[in-house]
């Protein structure tokens, strides 16, 4: 049975989703019959140990992979049926990705990395908007620095600013605070929560860190490729309140 959203129409729905991978003669069942709904403006945590299917779920929602069985619906459309070109357009226009590893363009400075994402969206005054996004993640003073001149935490904050560039309806985060200190991590999580509340984006964050659970509207516990349980926080904490 699909999980219940917080009164919002579900933006993302996974229906009996399976995902298998072939590794030589062995078939790995990464996901097995996963049902999940995520509403607009909802902050969802995918929690569980390594290998439980968290990142696979994220990749399917973002159109980076296709299910072996079942359906992944976004705004009622089965994105698994999209052709490659339409799937690329979907990722570009509706999804912001924040990975554990930053994937910045090394020959562009921080501002230019964000401008590049804005240019794909044809999104107004690129430089001014890029600086605004960098300010949101407390990095405007490093705007002209290249990735090699930034710390790991600073690079991650550039990646987050870049993911927010397109006004995405869905923001997918794979351990986005894994390389940040606690203070910077709280700031980044606060920005992501603000995106869910003010922009109405569906934010889905993958982590194994149980300390982040009180931050989310809902926590989806995954184990061995299945949804083990779903917990709802009626009064989620602010990032500044996290004991982390």
CSV table of C-alpha atoms in Angstrom, one decimal:
chain,number,residue,atom,x,y,z
A,1,UNK,CA,0.0,0.0,0.0
A,2,UNK,CA,1.3,3.4,-0.9
A,3,UNK,CA,2.4,5.6,2.0
A,4,UNK,CA,0.3,8.7,2.8
A,5,UNK,CA,1.5,12.3,2.1
A,6,UNK,CA,0.8,15.2,4.5
A,7,UNK,CA,-2.4,16.2,2.8
A,8,UNK,CA,-0.7,17.3,-0.4
A,9,UNK,CA,-1.4,15.8,-3.8
A,10,UNK,CA,1.4,13.3,-4.5
A,11,UNK,CA,3.9,14.7,-6.9
A,12,UNK,CA,6.0,11.5,-6.9
A,13,UNK,CA,4.5,8.0,-6.7
A,14,UNK,CA,6.3,4.7,-6.8
A,15,UNK,CA,4.0,1.8,-7.5
A,16,UNK,CA,5.2,-1.8,-6.8
A,17,UNK,CA,8.7,-0.8,-8.1
A,18,UNK,CA,11.3,-3.5,-8.6
A,19,UNK,CA,14.9,-2.8,-9.7
A,20,UNK,CA,17.3,-5.6,-10.6
A,21,UNK,CA,20.9,-5.5,-11.7
A,22,UNK,CA,22.8,-8.2,-13.4
A,23,UNK,CA,26.4,-8.7,-12.1
A,24,UNK,CA,27.8,-11.5,-14.2
A,25,UNK,CA,25.7,-14.6,-13.5
A,26,UNK,CA,24.1,-13.0,-10.4
A,27,UNK,CA,21.0,-10.9,-10.3
A,28,UNK,CA,20.9,-8.3,-7.5
A,29,UNK,CA,17.4,-7.3,-6.4
A,30,UNK,CA,18.0,-3.7,-5.4
A,31,UNK,CA,14.4,-2.8,-4.9
A,32,UNK,CA,11.5,-5.2,-4.3
A,33,UNK,CA,7.9,-4.0,-4.5
A,34,UNK,CA,8.4,-0.5,-3.2
A,35,UNK,CA,5.3,1.7,-2.8
A,36,UNK,CA,5.9,5.3,-2.0
A,37,UNK,CA,4.2,8.7,-2.3
A,38,UNK,CA,5.9,12.1,-1.9
A,39,UNK,CA,3.9,15.3,-1.9
A,40,UNK,CA,4.7,18.8,-3.1
A,41,UNK,CA,6.5,20.8,-0.4
A,42,UNK,CA,7.4,17.7,1.6
A,43,UNK,CA,10.8,17.0,3.1
A,44,UNK,CA,11.3,13.2,3.0
A,45,UNK,CA,14.2,11.3,4.4
A,46,UNK,CA,15.2,7.9,3.0
A,47,UNK,CA,17.0,6.2,5.9
A,48,UNK,CA,18.8,2.9,6.1
A,49,UNK,CA,22.2,1.1,5.9
A,50,UNK,CA,24.4,0.9,2.9
A,51,UNK,CA,23.0,-1.4,0.2
A,52,UNK,CA,19.3,-1.1,1.3
A,53,UNK,CA,18.2,0.7,-1.9
A,54,UNK,CA,18.2,4.3,-0.9
A,55,UNK,CA,20.3,5.6,-3.8
A,56,UNK,CA,18.5,3.3,-6.3
A,57,UNK,CA,15.2,4.9,-5.2
A,58,UNK,CA,16.7,8.3,-5.7
A,59,UNK,CA,18.0,7.5,-9.2
A,60,UNK,CA,14.6,6.1,-10.2
A,61,UNK,CA,12.7,9.2,-9.0
A,62,UNK,CA,15.2,11.4,-10.9
A,63,UNK,CA,15.1,9.5,-14.1
A,64,UNK,CA,18.7,8.4,-14.0
A,65,UNK,CA,17.5,4.8,-14.1
A,66,UNK,CA,14.4,2.9,-15.1
A,67,UNK,CA,12.6,0.3,-13.0
A,68,UNK,CA,12.7,-3.3,-13.9
A,69,UNK,CA,9.0,-3.6,-12.8
A,70,UNK,CA,6.3,-1.3,-11.5
A,71,UNK,CA,5.9,2.4,-12.3
A,72,UNK,CA,7.5,5.7,-11.3
A,73,UNK,CA,5.0,8.5,-11.7
A,74,UNK,CA,5.8,12.2,-11.5
A,75,UNK,CA,2.7,14.5,-11.7
A,76,UNK,CA,0.8,11.5,-12.8
A,77,UNK,CA,3.1,10.6,-15.7
A,78,UNK,CA,5.0,7.4,-16.0
A,79,UNK,CA,8.6,8.6,-16.5
A,80,UNK,CA,9.8,5.1,-17.1
A,81,UNK,CA,8.0,5.3,-20.5
A,82,UNK,CA,9.8,8.4,-21.6
A,83,UNK,CA,12.3,8.2,-24.4
A,84,UNK,CA,15.9,9.3,-23.7
A,85,UNK,CA,15.5,12.8,-25.0
A,86,UNK,CA,12.3,13.4,-23.0
A,87,UNK,CA,13.9,12.0,-19.9
A,88,UNK,CA,16.8,14.4,-20.3
A,89,UNK,CA,14.4,17.3,-20.6
A,90,UNK,CA,12.6,16.1,-17.5
A,91,UNK,CA,15.8,16.0,-15.5
A,92,UNK,CA,16.9,19.4,-16.7
A,93,UNK,CA,13.6,21.2,-16.1
A,94,UNK,CA,12.2,19.4,-13.0
A,95,UNK,CA,14.9,17.8,-11.0
A,96,UNK,CA,17.8,19.2,-9.0
A,97,UNK,CA,20.5,16.7,-8.0
A,98,UNK,CA,22.9,17.0,-5.0
A,99,UNK,CA,25.3,14.2,-4.8
A,100,UNK,CA,27.8,13.1,-2.1
A,101,UNK,CA,30.6,13.9,-4.6
A,102,UNK,CA,30.3,17.3,-6.0
A,103,UNK,CA,30.6,16.9,-9.8
A,104,UNK,CA,31.7,20.5,-10.3
A,105,UNK,CA,33.2,21.6,-13.6
A,106,UNK,CA,36.9,22.1,-12.6
A,107,UNK,CA,37.6,24.8,-15.2
A,108,UNK,CA,34.8,27.1,-14.0
A,109,UNK,CA,34.8,29.1,-10.7
A,110,UNK,CA,31.9,28.8,-8.2
A,111,UNK,CA,29.8,31.5,-9.8
A,112,UNK,CA,30.3,30.1,-13.3
A,113,UNK,CA,29.4,26.6,-12.1
A,114,UNK,CA,26.0,28.0,-10.9
A,115,UNK,CA,25.7,30.2,-14.0
A,116,UNK,CA,26.1,27.1,-16.2
A,117,UNK,CA,23.1,25.5,-14.6
A,118,UNK,CA,21.1,28.7,-14.9
A,119,UNK,CA,22.0,29.0,-18.6
A,120,UNK,CA,20.5,25.6,-19.3
A,121,UNK,CA,17.3,27.0,-17.8
A,122,UNK,CA,17.5,30.3,-19.7
A,123,UNK,CA,17.0,31.9,-16.3
A,124,UNK,CA,17.3,35.7,-16.4
A,125,UNK,CA,20.4,37.6,-15.2
A,126,UNK,CA,22.8,34.7,-14.7
A,127,UNK,CA,25.5,36.4,-12.7
A,128,UNK,CA,23.1,38.1,-10.2
A,129,UNK,CA,21.1,35.0,-9.7
A,130,UNK,CA,24.2,32.9,-9.3
A,131,UNK,CA,25.5,35.2,-6.6
A,132,UNK,CA,22.1,35.2,-4.9
A,133,UNK,CA,22.2,31.4,-4.8
A,134,UNK,CA,25.7,31.3,-3.5
A,135,UNK,CA,24.7,33.8,-0.8
A,136,UNK,CA,22.0,31.4,0.3
A,137,UNK,CA,24.6,28.8,1.1
A,138,UNK,CA,26.9,31.3,2.7
A,139,UNK,CA,29.5,31.2,-0.1
A,140,UNK,CA,29.2,34.5,-1.9
A,141,UNK,CA,32.7,35.5,-0.7
A,142,UNK,CA,34.2,32.5,-2.6
A,143,UNK,CA,32.3,33.1,-5.8
A,144,UNK,CA,35.4,33.6,-7.9
A,145,UNK,CA,37.3,30.6,-6.6
A,146,UNK,CA,37.8,27.4,-8.6
A,147,UNK,CA,36.8,24.0,-7.2
A,148,UNK,CA,40.5,23.2,-6.5
A,149,UNK,CA,40.7,26.3,-4.3
A,150,UNK,CA,37.7,25.3,-2.2
A,151,UNK,CA,37.4,22.9,0.7
A,152,UNK,CA,35.1,19.8,0.4
A,153,UNK,CA,32.4,21.5,2.3
A,154,UNK,CA,32.6,24.6,0.1
A,155,UNK,CA,32.4,22.5,-3.0
A,156,UNK,CA,29.3,20.8,-1.7
A,157,UNK,CA,27.7,24.1,-1.1
A,158,UNK,CA,28.4,25.2,-4.7
A,159,UNK,CA,26.8,22.0,-5.8
A,160,UNK,CA,23.7,22.7,-3.7
A,161,UNK,CA,23.4,26.2,-5.1
A,162,UNK,CA,23.7,24.8,-8.6
A,163,UNK,CA,21.0,22.2,-7.9
A,164,UNK,CA,18.7,25.0,-6.8
A,165,UNK,CA,19.3,27.0,-10.0
A,166,UNK,CA,16.5,25.8,-12.1
A,167,UNK,CA,13.6,26.2,-9.8
A,168,UNK,CA,13.2,22.4,-9.7
A,169,UNK,CA,10.0,20.8,-8.4
A,170,UNK,CA,12.0,17.8,-7.1
A,171,UNK,CA,15.4,18.1,-5.3
A,172,UNK,CA,17.2,14.8,-4.8
A,173,UNK,CA,20.0,14.7,-2.3
A,174,UNK,CA,22.4,11.8,-1.8
A,175,UNK,CA,24.2,12.4,1.6
A,176,UNK,CA,24.6,16.1,0.9
A,177,UNK,CA,26.0,16.9,4.3
A,178,UNK,CA,28.5,14.0,4.4
A,179,UNK,CA,31.5,16.2,3.9
A,180,UNK,CA,30.3,19.2,5.9
A,181,UNK,CA,30.9,20.1,9.6
A,182,UNK,CA,27.9,20.3,11.8
A,183,UNK,CA,27.4,24.0,11.6
A,184,UNK,CA,27.6,24.2,7.8
A,185,UNK,CA,25.5,21.0,7.6
A,186,UNK,CA,22.7,22.7,9.6
A,187,UNK,CA,22.9,25.7,7.3
A,188,UNK,CA,22.6,23.6,4.2
A,189,UNK,CA,19.7,21.6,5.6
A,190,UNK,CA,18.0,24.8,6.5
A,191,UNK,CA,18.2,26.0,2.9
A,192,UNK,CA,16.8,22.7,1.7
A,193,UNK,CA,13.9,22.9,4.2
A,194,UNK,CA,13.2,26.5,3.0
A,195,UNK,CA,13.1,25.2,-0.6
A,196,UNK,CA,10.4,22.7,0.4
A,197,UNK,CA,8.3,25.2,2.3
A,198,UNK,CA,8.6,28.3,0.2
A,199,UNK,CA,9.1,26.9,-3.3
A,200,UNK,CA,6.9,23.8,-2.7
A,201,UNK,CA,9.6,21.5,-3.9
A,202,UNK,CA,9.6,17.9,-3.0
A,203,UNK,CA,13.0,17.4,-1.2
A,204,UNK,CA,14.2,13.8,-0.9
A,205,UNK,CA,17.3,13.2,1.1
A,206,UNK,CA,19.2,10.0,1.4
A,207,UNK,CA,21.2,9.4,4.5
A,208,UNK,CA,22.3,6.7,7.0
A,209,UNK,CA,22.5,9.4,9.7
A,210,UNK,CA,19.6,8.8,12.1
A,211,UNK,CA,20.2,12.1,13.8
A,212,UNK,CA,18.6,13.9,10.8
A,213,UNK,CA,15.3,12.1,11.2
A,214,UNK,CA,13.6,14.8,13.4
A,215,UNK,CA,14.1,17.3,10.5
A,216,UNK,CA,11.9,15.6,8.0
A,217,UNK,CA,8.2,15.5,7.4
A,218,UNK,CA,8.4,11.8,6.9
A,219,UNK,CA,11.2,9.2,7.4
A,220,UNK,CA,11.1,6.2,5.1
A,221,UNK,CA,13.1,3.3,6.5
A,222,UNK,CA,14.5,1.0,3.8
A,223,UNK,CA,16.0,-2.4,4.4
A,224,UNK,CA,17.0,-5.1,1.9
A,225,UNK,CA,15.3,-3.2,-1.0
A,226,UNK,CA,11.9,-2.9,0.8
A,227,UNK,CA,10.1,-0.2,2.8
A,228,UNK,CA,10.4,-1.4,6.4
A,229,UNK,CA,8.4,1.4,7.9
A,230,UNK,CA,7.4,5.0,7.5
A,231,UNK,CA,7.4,7.6,10.3
A,232,UNK,CA,5.7,11.0,10.2
A,233,UNK,CA,6.8,14.0,12.2
A,234,UNK,CA,3.9,16.2,12.9
A,235,UNK,CA,6.2,19.0,14.1
A,236,UNK,CA,9.6,18.6,12.3
A,237,UNK,CA,12.5,20.4,13.9
A,238,UNK,CA,14.3,23.2,12.2
A,239,UNK,CA,17.9,22.5,11.1
A,240,UNK,CA,19.2,24.9,13.9
A,241,UNK,CA,17.5,22.6,16.5
A,242,UNK,CA,19.2,19.4,15.4
A,243,UNK,CA,21.4,17.8,18.1
A,244,UNK,CA,24.0,16.7,15.6
